[in-house]
Tab-separated table of C-alpha atoms and ligand atoms in Angstrom:
chain	number	residue	atom	x	y	z
A	1	MET	CA	108.675	113.243	63.516
A	2	THR	CA	108.981	109.405	64.361
A	3	PHE	CA	109.905	107.967	67.525
A	4	SER	CA	113.513	106.853	67.119
A	5	ILE	CA	115.926	106.047	69.829
A	6	PRO	CA	119.233	106.501	67.919
A	7	PHE	CA	120.520	102.947	68.842
A	8	ASP	CA	124.419	101.914	68.529
A	9	ASN	CA	124.549	98.262	69.724
A	10	SER	CA	128.146	97.524	71.230
A	11	TYR	CA	127.041	94.925	74.041
A	12	ALA	CA	125.433	92.703	71.865
A	13	ARG	CA	128.661	92.459	69.720
A	14	MET	CA	130.248	90.637	73.065
A	15	PRO	CA	130.500	87.127	73.384
A	16	ALA	CA	127.206	85.077	73.434
A	17	ARG	CA	128.683	84.011	76.939
A	18	PHE	CA	127.824	88.098	78.155
A	19	TYR	CA	124.046	87.471	77.616
A	20	THR	CA	121.368	85.884	76.492
A	21	ARG	CA	119.415	87.446	73.500
A	22	ILE	CA	116.008	87.169	74.075
A	23	ASP	CA	112.650	90.314	73.436
A	24	PRO	CA	110.511	91.818	76.349
A	25	LYS	CA	107.317	89.669	77.164
A	26	PRO	CA	104.502	91.535	75.854
A	27	VAL	CA	102.291	92.594	78.069
A	28	ALA	CA	98.065	92.986	78.052
A	29	ALA	CA	97.493	96.649	77.982
A	30	PRO	CA	100.262	98.842	78.296
A	31	ARG	CA	100.323	102.503	79.213
A	32	LEU	CA	102.201	105.128	79.398
A	33	ILE	CA	102.354	106.989	83.027
A	34	ARG	CA	105.265	109.761	82.544
A	35	PHE	CA	107.703	109.851	79.444
A	36	ASN	CA	111.351	112.025	80.933
A	37	ARG	CA	111.537	114.506	77.782
A	38	ALA	CA	114.604	116.017	79.085
A	39	LEU	CA	116.312	113.039	79.414
A	40	ALA	CA	114.930	111.529	76.171
A	41	ALA	CA	116.525	115.302	74.358
A	42	ASP	CA	120.060	114.748	76.321
A	43	LEU	CA	120.071	110.927	74.720
A	44	GLY	CA	118.768	112.118	70.973
A	45	ILE	CA	115.612	109.921	71.447
A	46	THR	CA	112.837	111.427	68.729
A	47	PRO	CA	109.763	111.174	71.107
A	48	GLY	CA	106.350	109.678	69.829
A	49	ASP	CA	102.827	109.547	70.746
A	50	ASP	CA	101.980	108.118	74.135
A	51	ASP	CA	100.620	104.780	72.794
A	52	GLU	CA	103.773	104.103	70.415
A	53	MET	CA	105.950	104.722	73.079
A	54	ALA	CA	103.859	102.672	75.777
A	55	ARG	CA	103.813	99.738	73.524
A	56	ALA	CA	108.211	100.282	72.899
A	57	PHE	CA	108.721	101.085	76.639
A	58	SER	CA	106.206	98.102	78.264
A	59	GLY	CA	108.016	95.575	75.288
A	60	ASN	CA	105.296	95.594	73.065
A	61	ALA	CA	106.947	96.776	70.369
A	62	VAL	CA	110.846	96.307	70.348
A	63	PRO	CA	111.719	99.912	68.931
A	64	GLU	CA	113.762	100.300	65.557
A	65	GLY	CA	117.634	99.067	66.017
A	66	ALA	CA	116.544	98.031	69.723
A	67	GLU	CA	118.783	94.002	69.702
A	68	PRO	CA	117.293	92.994	73.471
A	69	LEU	CA	119.062	90.942	75.649
A	70	ALA	CA	119.571	89.907	79.909
A	71	GLN	CA	122.912	90.579	81.021
A	72	ALA	CA	124.235	87.769	82.861
A	73	TYR	CA	126.635	88.618	86.143
A	74	ALA	CA	127.750	86.734	89.114
A	75	GLY	CA	127.996	88.850	92.670
A	76	HIS	CA	127.813	88.719	96.335
A	77	GLN	CA	124.309	88.859	98.354
A	78	PHE	CA	124.933	89.690	102.038
A	79	GLY	CA	128.510	88.657	101.311
A	80	GLY	CA	127.451	85.479	100.037
A	81	PHE	CA	128.701	84.321	96.711
A	82	SER	CA	126.265	82.923	93.614
A	83	PRO	CA	128.130	82.859	90.648
A	84	GLN	CA	125.135	82.711	88.887
A	85	LEU	CA	122.982	86.083	88.656
A	86	GLY	CA	121.877	87.868	85.603
A	87	ASP	CA	118.949	90.343	84.588
A	88	GLY	CA	116.131	88.436	85.742
A	89	ARG	CA	113.204	90.831	85.048
A	90	ALA	CA	115.085	93.214	82.672
A	91	ASN	CA	116.160	93.808	79.057
A	92	LEU	CA	118.522	96.015	77.762
A	93	LEU	CA	117.949	97.171	74.818
A	94	GLY	CA	120.578	98.913	73.744
A	95	GLU	CA	122.643	101.936	73.642
A	96	ALA	CA	121.866	105.392	72.561
A	97	VAL	CA	124.773	106.913	71.490
A	98	ALA	CA	124.401	110.743	71.482
A	99	ASN	CA	126.757	114.312	71.734
A	100	GLY	CA	129.704	111.733	71.940
A	101	LYS	CA	128.222	109.999	75.079
A	102	ARG	CA	126.434	106.559	75.237
A	103	PHE	CA	123.460	105.069	77.407
A	104	ASP	CA	122.360	101.533	78.483
A	105	ILE	CA	118.514	101.840	77.704
A	106	GLN	CA	117.208	98.956	79.876
A	107	LEU	CA	113.115	97.895	80.886
A	108	LYS	CA	113.453	96.758	84.082
A	109	GLY	CA	109.801	94.048	84.834
A	110	SER	CA	109.959	92.936	81.249
A	111	GLY	CA	109.514	89.615	81.850
A	112	PRO	CA	110.797	86.331	82.420
A	113	THR	CA	114.824	85.404	81.143
A	114	PRO	CA	116.568	82.632	81.498
A	115	TYR	CA	117.984	84.470	85.279
A	116	SER	CA	115.003	84.460	86.672
A	117	ARG	CA	115.354	81.801	88.930
A	118	MET	CA	112.064	81.183	91.221
A	119	GLY	CA	111.056	85.174	89.681
A	120	ASP	CA	108.239	86.113	87.794
A	121	GLY	CA	110.508	88.541	85.469
A	122	ARG	CA	108.011	91.423	86.666
A	123	ALA	CA	107.109	94.421	88.553
A	124	TRP	CA	104.515	96.010	90.358
A	125	LEU	CA	104.008	99.892	90.288
A	126	GLY	CA	105.165	100.761	93.244
A	127	PRO	CA	109.037	99.635	93.000
A	128	VAL	CA	108.980	101.125	89.410
A	129	LEU	CA	107.929	104.957	91.299
A	130	ARG	CA	109.981	104.523	93.864
A	131	GLU	CA	112.796	103.909	91.421
A	132	TYR	CA	111.667	106.987	89.242
A	133	VAL	CA	111.348	109.374	91.874
A	134	LEU	CA	114.354	108.675	93.857
A	135	SER	CA	116.837	107.903	91.241
A	136	GLU	CA	115.823	111.122	89.431
A	137	ALA	CA	115.840	113.345	93.068
A	138	MET	CA	119.729	111.709	93.389
A	139	HIS	CA	120.373	112.727	89.860
A	140	ALA	CA	118.854	116.490	91.201
A	141	LEU	CA	120.486	116.190	94.084
A	142	GLY	CA	124.155	116.540	91.926
A	143	ILE	CA	124.584	112.683	92.523
A	144	PRO	CA	125.692	110.353	89.659
A	145	THR	CA	123.080	107.539	88.888
A	146	SER	CA	121.053	105.602	86.622
A	147	ARG	CA	117.665	108.170	85.240
A	148	ALA	CA	114.576	106.885	84.460
A	149	LEU	CA	112.966	107.183	81.009
A	150	ALA	CA	109.449	106.231	80.912
A	151	ALA	CA	107.089	104.233	83.224
A	152	VAL	CA	104.435	102.213	82.137
A	153	THR	CA	101.819	99.993	83.561
A	154	THR	CA	100.932	96.830	81.897
A	155	GLY	CA	97.340	96.248	82.263
A	156	GLU	CA	98.617	93.127	84.203
A	157	PRO	CA	98.678	92.156	87.691
A	158	VAL	CA	101.131	90.971	89.557
A	159	TRP	CA	100.846	88.705	92.317
A	160	ARG	CA	103.304	89.572	95.558
A	161	GLU	CA	102.983	88.764	99.486
A	162	GLN	CA	99.848	91.783	99.888
A	163	GLY	CA	98.080	90.169	96.986
A	164	ALA	CA	97.406	91.375	93.426
A	165	LEU	CA	99.236	94.659	91.903
A	166	PRO	CA	98.925	96.683	89.319
A	167	GLY	CA	102.259	95.626	86.733
A	168	ALA	CA	104.002	98.184	85.482
A	169	VAL	CA	107.501	99.061	83.339
A	170	LEU	CA	110.328	101.118	84.309
A	171	THR	CA	112.754	102.092	81.411
A	172	ARG	CA	116.150	102.793	82.981
A	173	VAL	CA	119.450	104.782	81.617
A	174	ALA	CA	122.706	104.314	82.830
A	175	ALA	CA	125.895	105.093	81.385
A	176	SER	CA	126.318	101.394	81.341
A	177	HIS	CA	125.594	98.040	83.879
A	178	ILE	CA	128.651	97.052	84.623
A	179	ARG	CA	128.782	95.769	87.642
A	180	VAL	CA	131.500	94.574	90.098
A	181	GLY	CA	129.361	91.010	89.347
A	182	THR	CA	129.934	91.242	85.670
A	183	PHE	CA	133.542	91.052	86.533
A	184	GLN	CA	133.572	88.316	89.378
A	185	PHE	CA	131.595	86.137	86.864
A	186	PHE	CA	134.199	85.651	84.304
A	187	ALA	CA	136.478	85.013	87.130
A	188	ALA	CA	134.496	82.542	89.309
A	189	ARG	CA	134.475	80.725	85.514
A	190	ARG	CA	138.211	81.180	85.109
A	191	ASP	CA	136.974	82.499	81.789
A	192	VAL	CA	140.199	84.794	81.391
A	193	GLU	CA	139.439	85.349	77.988
A	194	GLY	CA	135.812	86.854	78.747
A	195	LEU	CA	137.538	88.798	81.748
A	196	LYS	CA	139.829	90.229	79.026
A	197	ALA	CA	136.655	91.049	76.927
A	198	LEU	CA	134.979	92.523	79.566
A	199	TYR	CA	138.114	94.668	80.898
A	200	ASP	CA	138.792	96.252	77.547
A	201	TYR	CA	135.933	97.215	76.957
A	202	THR	CA	134.906	98.569	80.065
A	203	VAL	CA	138.168	100.572	79.917
A	204	ALA	CA	137.053	101.636	76.595
A	205	ARG	CA	133.717	102.888	77.534
A	206	HIS	CA	134.529	103.964	80.375
A	207	TYR	CA	137.909	104.743	81.555
A	208	PRO	CA	139.985	105.184	78.543
A	209	ASP	CA	143.022	106.677	80.388
A	210	ALA	CA	143.686	102.830	81.947
A	211	SER	CA	146.759	100.987	81.186
A	212	ASP	CA	145.975	98.243	83.103
A	213	ALA	CA	143.739	96.934	85.302
A	214	ALA	CA	145.491	98.557	88.590
A	215	ASP	CA	144.657	101.070	86.970
A	216	LEU	CA	141.235	100.450	86.386
A	217	LEU	CA	140.909	99.485	90.301
A	218	GLN	CA	142.135	103.152	91.320
A	219	ALA	CA	139.659	104.987	88.868
A	220	VAL	CA	136.917	102.353	90.006
A	221	VAL	CA	138.178	103.365	93.605
A	222	GLU	CA	137.911	106.953	93.534
A	223	ARG	CA	134.432	107.171	91.305
A	224	GLN	CA	132.849	105.026	94.339
A	225	ALA	CA	134.397	106.927	97.519
A	226	ARG	CA	133.160	110.058	95.981
A	227	LEU	CA	129.560	108.121	95.653
A	228	VAL	CA	129.380	106.643	98.813
A	229	ALA	CA	130.398	110.223	100.425
A	230	GLN	CA	127.713	111.727	98.570
A	231	TRP	CA	125.450	109.529	99.348
A	232	MET	CA	126.195	109.583	102.963
A	233	ALA	CA	125.353	113.449	102.661
A	234	VAL	CA	122.179	113.683	102.050
A	235	GLY	CA	121.594	110.769	104.213
A	236	PHE	CA	120.575	108.201	101.609
A	237	ILE	CA	120.530	104.318	102.531
A	238	HIS	CA	120.924	102.227	99.343
A	239	GLY	CA	120.033	99.091	101.324
A	240	VAL	CA	121.089	96.407	98.899
A	241	MET	CA	125.313	97.013	98.274
A	242	ASN	CA	125.795	93.445	96.942
A	243	THR	CA	128.747	93.457	94.285
A	244	ASP	CA	125.894	92.990	91.613
A	245	ASN	CA	124.515	96.236	92.837
A	246	THR	CA	127.592	98.150	92.244
A	247	THR	CA	128.805	99.579	88.699
A	248	LEU	CA	131.789	100.439	87.416
A	249	SER	CA	130.825	103.322	86.676
A	250	GLY	CA	130.750	104.706	89.592
A	251	GLU	CA	126.583	105.463	89.391
A	252	THR	CA	124.009	105.050	91.788
A	253	ILE	CA	122.434	101.532	90.590
A	254	ASP	CA	119.387	99.412	91.392
A	255	TYR	CA	116.826	101.212	93.592
A	256	GLY	CA	115.328	98.751	95.378
A	257	PRO	CA	114.452	98.787	99.513
A	258	CYS	CA	116.609	101.927	99.347
A	259	ALA	CA	115.892	105.333	102.021
A	260	PHE	CA	116.499	108.604	102.588
A	261	MET	CA	116.939	109.398	106.358
A	262	ASP	CA	114.338	111.460	108.295
A	263	SER	CA	115.971	111.727	111.716
A	264	TYR	CA	119.354	111.024	111.911
A	265	HIS	CA	120.710	107.608	113.306
A	266	PRO	CA	124.506	106.100	112.367
A	267	ASP	CA	122.351	102.690	112.528
A	268	THR	CA	119.439	103.319	110.502
A	269	VAL	CA	118.474	100.311	108.164
A	270	TYR	CA	115.021	100.238	106.531
A	271	SER	CA	115.347	97.108	103.995
A	272	SER	CA	113.089	94.691	104.997
A	273	ILE	CA	115.747	92.024	103.978
A	274	ASP	CA	118.884	93.594	105.367
A	275	ALA	CA	117.819	91.708	109.358
A	276	HIS	CA	121.547	92.322	110.730
A	277	GLY	CA	122.263	96.098	109.442
A	278	ARG	CA	125.267	95.054	106.939
A	279	TYR	CA	123.898	98.036	104.735
A	280	ALA	CA	122.877	100.190	107.828
A	281	TYR	CA	123.980	103.953	107.132
A	282	SER	CA	127.592	104.619	108.737
A	283	SER	CA	128.239	101.177	107.467
A	284	GLN	CA	128.438	102.160	103.559
A	285	PRO	CA	131.826	102.742	103.111
A	286	ASP	CA	133.152	99.431	104.907
A	287	VAL	CA	130.584	97.648	102.870
A	288	ILE	CA	131.949	99.822	99.377
A	289	VAL	CA	135.778	99.009	100.036
A	290	TRP	CA	134.838	95.089	101.110
A	291	ASN	CA	132.987	95.445	97.348
A	292	MET	CA	136.523	96.846	95.853
A	293	ALA	CA	138.245	94.608	97.697
A	294	GLN	CA	135.883	91.502	95.733
A	295	LEU	CA	136.618	93.874	92.273
A	296	ALA	CA	140.072	93.569	92.726
A	297	THR	CA	139.577	89.672	93.362
A	298	ALA	CA	138.596	89.495	89.944
A	299	LEU	CA	140.667	91.243	88.244
A	300	VAL	CA	143.806	89.585	89.337
A	301	PRO	CA	143.878	87.287	86.633
A	302	LEU	CA	144.371	90.392	84.370
A	303	MET	CA	147.771	90.937	85.932
A	304	PRO	CA	150.785	89.173	84.492
A	305	ASP	CA	152.015	88.610	87.290
A	306	ALA	CA	149.829	87.457	89.827
A	307	GLU	CA	152.100	88.514	93.362
A	308	VAL	CA	152.756	92.009	91.726
A	309	ALA	CA	148.985	92.373	91.398
A	310	VAL	CA	148.075	91.942	94.783
A	311	GLU	CA	150.244	93.859	96.173
A	312	ARG	CA	149.155	96.729	94.299
A	313	PHE	CA	145.734	96.246	94.885
A	314	THR	CA	146.008	95.378	98.410
A	315	ARG	CA	147.676	99.250	98.665
A	316	ILE	CA	144.894	100.851	96.316
A	317	VAL	CA	141.930	99.023	98.598
A	318	HIS	CA	143.541	100.090	101.589
A	319	ALA	CA	144.274	103.339	100.776
A	320	MET	CA	140.172	103.714	99.732
A	321	PRO	CA	138.886	104.344	103.999
A	322	ALA	CA	140.976	107.379	103.560
A	323	LEU	CA	139.958	108.740	100.096
A	324	ILE	CA	136.385	108.102	101.869
A	325	ARG	CA	137.125	109.759	104.740
A	326	GLU	CA	138.687	113.207	102.274
A	327	GLU	CA	135.371	113.304	100.513
A	328	TRP	CA	133.101	113.310	103.516
A	329	LEU	CA	134.574	115.763	105.123
A	330	THR	CA	135.193	117.777	102.130
A	331	LEU	CA	131.637	117.538	101.625
A	332	PHE	CA	130.216	117.492	105.329
A	333	ARG	CA	132.709	120.738	105.682
A	334	ARG	CA	130.723	122.453	102.973
A	335	LYS	CA	127.577	121.112	104.724
A	336	ILE	CA	128.373	123.654	107.681
A	337	GLY	CA	129.640	126.048	105.736
A	338	LEU	CA	133.445	125.341	105.162
A	339	GLY	CA	135.573	126.306	102.221
A	340	THR	CA	138.687	126.186	104.310
A	341	ALA	CA	140.443	123.458	105.810
A	342	GLN	CA	140.970	123.402	109.781
A	343	ASP	CA	142.628	120.739	112.508
A	344	GLY	CA	139.318	120.452	114.510
A	345	ASP	CA	136.484	120.479	111.558
A	346	GLU	CA	136.359	116.970	111.831
A	347	ALA	CA	135.516	117.219	115.702
A	348	LEU	CA	132.904	119.717	115.080
A	349	ILE	CA	130.947	117.995	112.220
A	350	GLY	CA	131.260	114.499	114.314
A	351	ASP	CA	130.168	116.628	117.693
A	352	LEU	CA	126.807	117.873	115.855
A	353	LEU	CA	125.952	114.058	114.006
A	354	THR	CA	126.660	113.147	117.347
A	355	ARG	CA	123.774	115.681	118.983
A	356	MET	CA	121.650	114.898	115.888
A	357	ALA	CA	121.774	111.367	116.789
A	358	GLU	CA	120.906	111.684	120.083
A	359	ASN	CA	118.579	113.948	119.718
A	360	ARG	CA	116.600	112.307	116.711
A	361	ALA	CA	117.202	115.735	114.693
A	362	ASP	CA	116.044	115.494	111.221
A	363	PHE	CA	119.024	115.417	108.972
A	364	THR	CA	117.974	117.464	106.273
A	365	ASN	CA	115.694	120.252	107.893
A	366	THR	CA	118.763	120.646	110.468
A	367	PHE	CA	120.990	121.376	107.482
A	368	ARG	CA	118.733	123.115	105.972
A	369	ALA	CA	118.414	125.333	108.592
A	370	LEU	CA	122.080	126.225	109.216
A	371	ALA	CA	121.739	127.200	105.733
A	372	THR	CA	119.172	129.100	105.544
A	373	GLY	CA	119.575	130.452	109.345
A	374	GLY	CA	115.815	128.843	110.595
A	375	PRO	CA	115.412	127.300	113.682
A	376	ALA	CA	118.002	124.454	113.894
A	377	ARG	CA	117.825	124.289	117.352
A	378	ASP	CA	113.961	123.289	117.143
A	379	GLN	CA	115.012	120.078	115.777
A	380	PHE	CA	116.589	118.371	118.793
A	381	LEU	CA	114.715	116.712	121.042
A	382	ASN	CA	116.601	118.956	123.933
A	383	PRO	CA	117.527	122.712	121.911
A	384	ALA	CA	120.506	123.156	124.087
A	385	ALA	CA	122.232	120.139	122.874
A	386	PHE	CA	122.355	122.227	119.815
A	387	ASP	CA	122.629	125.724	121.400
A	388	GLU	CA	126.253	124.303	123.106
A	389	TRP	CA	127.464	122.629	119.050
A	390	GLU	CA	125.910	126.146	117.945
A	391	THR	CA	128.473	128.951	119.910
A	392	ALA	CA	131.514	126.796	118.368
A	393	TRP	CA	130.388	126.632	115.150
A	394	ARG	CA	130.247	130.351	114.592
A	395	THR	CA	133.356	131.008	116.318
A	396	ARG	CA	134.428	128.728	113.704
A	397	LEU	CA	132.364	130.647	110.810
A	398	LYS	CA	134.121	133.658	111.379
A	399	ALA	CA	136.911	132.158	108.876
A	400	GLU	CA	134.419	131.934	105.932
A	401	GLU	CA	133.264	133.893	103.135
A	402	ASP	CA	129.970	133.567	102.386
A	403	PRO	CA	129.138	129.811	104.093
A	404	GLN	CA	125.364	130.670	103.666
A	405	ALA	CA	125.783	129.932	100.162
A	406	ARG	CA	128.106	127.682	100.474
A	407	MET	CA	125.548	125.561	102.695
A	408	ARG	CA	122.693	126.356	100.621
A	409	ALA	CA	124.178	124.765	97.969
A	410	ALA	CA	124.904	120.797	99.653
A	411	ASN	CA	122.089	121.502	101.846
A	412	PRO	CA	119.125	120.220	100.152
A	413	ALA	CA	115.337	121.273	101.306
A	414	PHE	CA	114.084	118.752	99.577
A	415	ILE	CA	114.724	114.827	99.888
A	416	PRO	CA	111.951	111.979	98.548
A	417	ARG	CA	110.727	111.140	101.868
A	418	ASN	CA	110.147	107.536	102.411
A	419	HIS	CA	106.669	108.890	103.922
A	420	ARG	CA	105.565	111.086	100.586
A	421	VAL	CA	107.250	108.071	98.718
A	422	GLU	CA	104.946	105.681	100.054
A	423	GLN	CA	101.570	108.158	99.913
A	424	MET	CA	102.181	108.501	96.202
A	425	ILE	CA	102.675	105.105	95.546
A	426	ALA	CA	99.509	104.953	97.124
A	427	ALA	CA	97.266	107.511	95.158
A	428	ALA	CA	98.816	105.680	91.799
A	429	VAL	CA	97.498	102.449	93.094
A	430	GLU	CA	93.749	104.125	93.105
A	431	GLY	CA	94.922	105.687	89.872
A	432	ASP	CA	95.817	108.983	90.916
A	433	PHE	CA	99.076	109.970	89.751
A	434	ALA	CA	99.470	113.913	90.544
A	435	PRO	CA	100.938	112.861	93.878
A	436	PHE	CA	103.939	110.950	91.315
A	437	ASN	CA	103.966	113.911	88.936
A	438	ARG	CA	104.073	116.476	91.538
A	439	LEU	CA	107.195	114.731	93.816
A	440	LEU	CA	109.370	114.996	90.662
A	441	GLU	CA	108.722	118.487	89.862
A	442	VAL	CA	109.702	119.396	93.484
A	443	LEU	CA	112.528	117.173	93.892
A	444	SER	CA	113.662	118.609	90.263
A	445	ASN	CA	115.126	121.601	92.239
A	446	PRO	CA	115.866	119.811	95.991
A	447	TYR	CA	118.131	123.014	96.942
A	448	ASP	CA	115.480	125.838	96.079
A	449	ASP	CA	113.453	127.400	98.690
A	450	GLN	CA	109.891	126.218	97.375
A	451	PRO	CA	107.217	127.600	99.823
A	452	ASP	CA	104.046	126.326	98.089
A	453	ALA	CA	105.861	122.530	98.671
A	454	ALA	CA	106.528	122.916	102.336
A	455	ASP	CA	104.460	119.714	103.453
A	456	LEU	CA	107.086	117.943	101.273
A	457	ALA	CA	109.780	119.366	103.716
A	458	ARG	CA	108.434	118.094	106.763
A	459	PRO	CA	109.401	115.184	108.501
A	460	PRO	CA	106.327	112.631	108.891
A	461	ALA	CA	103.974	112.423	111.781
A	462	PRO	CA	104.082	109.381	114.411
A	463	SER	CA	101.815	107.856	112.324
A	464	GLU	CA	103.428	108.537	109.131
A	465	VAL	CA	106.824	107.237	109.982
A	466	VAL	CA	108.083	104.365	107.121
A	467	LYS	CA	109.759	102.118	109.512
A	468	GLN	CA	110.783	99.326	107.001
A	469	THR	CA	111.201	99.515	102.867
A	470	PHE	CA	110.579	96.433	100.194
A	471	CYS	CA	112.721	95.851	97.248
A	472	GLY	CA	110.925	95.232	94.074
A	473	THR	CA	111.158	91.270	93.765
B	501	LIG	P1	118.206	93.345	93.145
B	501	LIG	O1	118.216	92.442	94.746
B	501	LIG	O2	117.276	94.010	92.561
B	501	LIG	O3	119.756	93.639	92.636
B	501	LIG	O4	117.855	91.539	91.936
B	501	LIG	C1	119.131	90.262	91.916
B	501	LIG	C2	118.427	89.438	91.448
B	501	LIG	O5	116.980	88.983	91.260
B	501	LIG	C3	119.120	89.975	90.285
B	501	LIG	O6	119.424	88.662	89.565
B	501	LIG	C4	117.500	90.092	89.610
B	501	LIG	O7	117.135	89.939	87.824
B	501	LIG	C5	116.584	88.951	90.151
B	501	LIG	N1	115.276	89.707	90.168
B	501	LIG	C6	114.413	90.451	91.123
B	501	LIG	N2	113.667	90.275	90.584
B	501	LIG	C7	112.866	89.246	90.466
B	501	LIG	C8	111.895	89.129	89.516
B	501	LIG	N3	110.389	89.569	89.799
B	501	LIG	N4	111.777	88.025	89.153
B	501	LIG	C9	113.271	87.670	88.446
B	501	LIG	N5	114.357	87.553	88.595
B	501	LIG	C10	114.334	88.932	90.055
B	502	LIG	MG1	120.567	93.849	91.216
């Protein structure tokens, strides 16, 4: 059987101003690090031999049926609007259609494009493996996300602050790469025809039931509300919630300086470029509402009456915080074993989180210990702070049936801990991919107890703590 991807490209049929057709730039010596066979099967891909796939997933050989292009978009970056962004280091090869589903297949780190601005269009091995592990972990946690299909090294150095680093390319799969910033791109140019074409495309691809732009907005708001609540429930901090990194599909996308928290604190920020904590853990629900307001603004020209549009859109966006709160509460109820709703639940959860923050409790391990009956109190600097809460919690639990099973399904034992990710990258740079492969194996079943992987569940020792994460640029 020969290597093949069932391409059926629709974005390449959009008007020319939506993208620039450009082939990936070949690299010196592509070598396959990993290929995601399970995902490939879902996508209807027939695998080839390693060399063939290394050539395809580095961009050295454009696979049959691909029509590579770089997408144009705009976006608010840290609140400031850039009317012209776009894939500066990515090529959309096309869309694979299988089992009635359509997925973008995109190379990331595959060379400069007209949207590269000052960048080199490349990625080094660290961010490529980071995105591979984090996006696959996110998927295994049950959270909508782009996926990783393949990673290759290029055999070429990439120059970054640290010096020369091994270059790599990630093949990313997503329901689509349509961003809030894609709508902003056309709205900023008052290109209503382009906006309409993008709207029709998005509705057909993601929201076939939407009958107007208000419907589309409502549907995206619902998916994003749920997504951000899910991030909160696993302690995930995206790190760069710019509107160009917010999808219409409701999938997590653009893993840059993102991170999962170790010890819990609502103000946690890891990203080196987020100096003011705009995208701190606890700010994410506010930021996504702001991003949806930007989407709403871009959608106004699609409605026949601007005044009516603004009135309807405002109502939808204003209702979003309550929607997030509801999703959040459902998820956090589950995390403490509650399947029913009572009035005091939110206060009970809030009380636990306050005590965790004050006592630097490990987010993942505290909740997991509730599920397994482990010593949750040991996670707290002052264990008595937990004991007081536990009394109230045990009383509330009496109204619940099998809370343990509910908590086991809601509270992962394993997350991609920053220090393990950094150690994995350091090993890979030295040519040892065993930690990368092991992380992927363990994180593919995050809700299972895996006694052999206890080391991956441990929080970092003081000397291992990662204080900052960096984007791949
Ligand atoms: P991000 O912060 O990853 O969302 O990227 C923001 C913008 O910068 C996007 O338009 C990227 O395509 C572009 N960009 C990031 N890194 C590079 C790079 N190494 N070369 C060219 N463009 C880049
Ligand atoms: Mg981005």
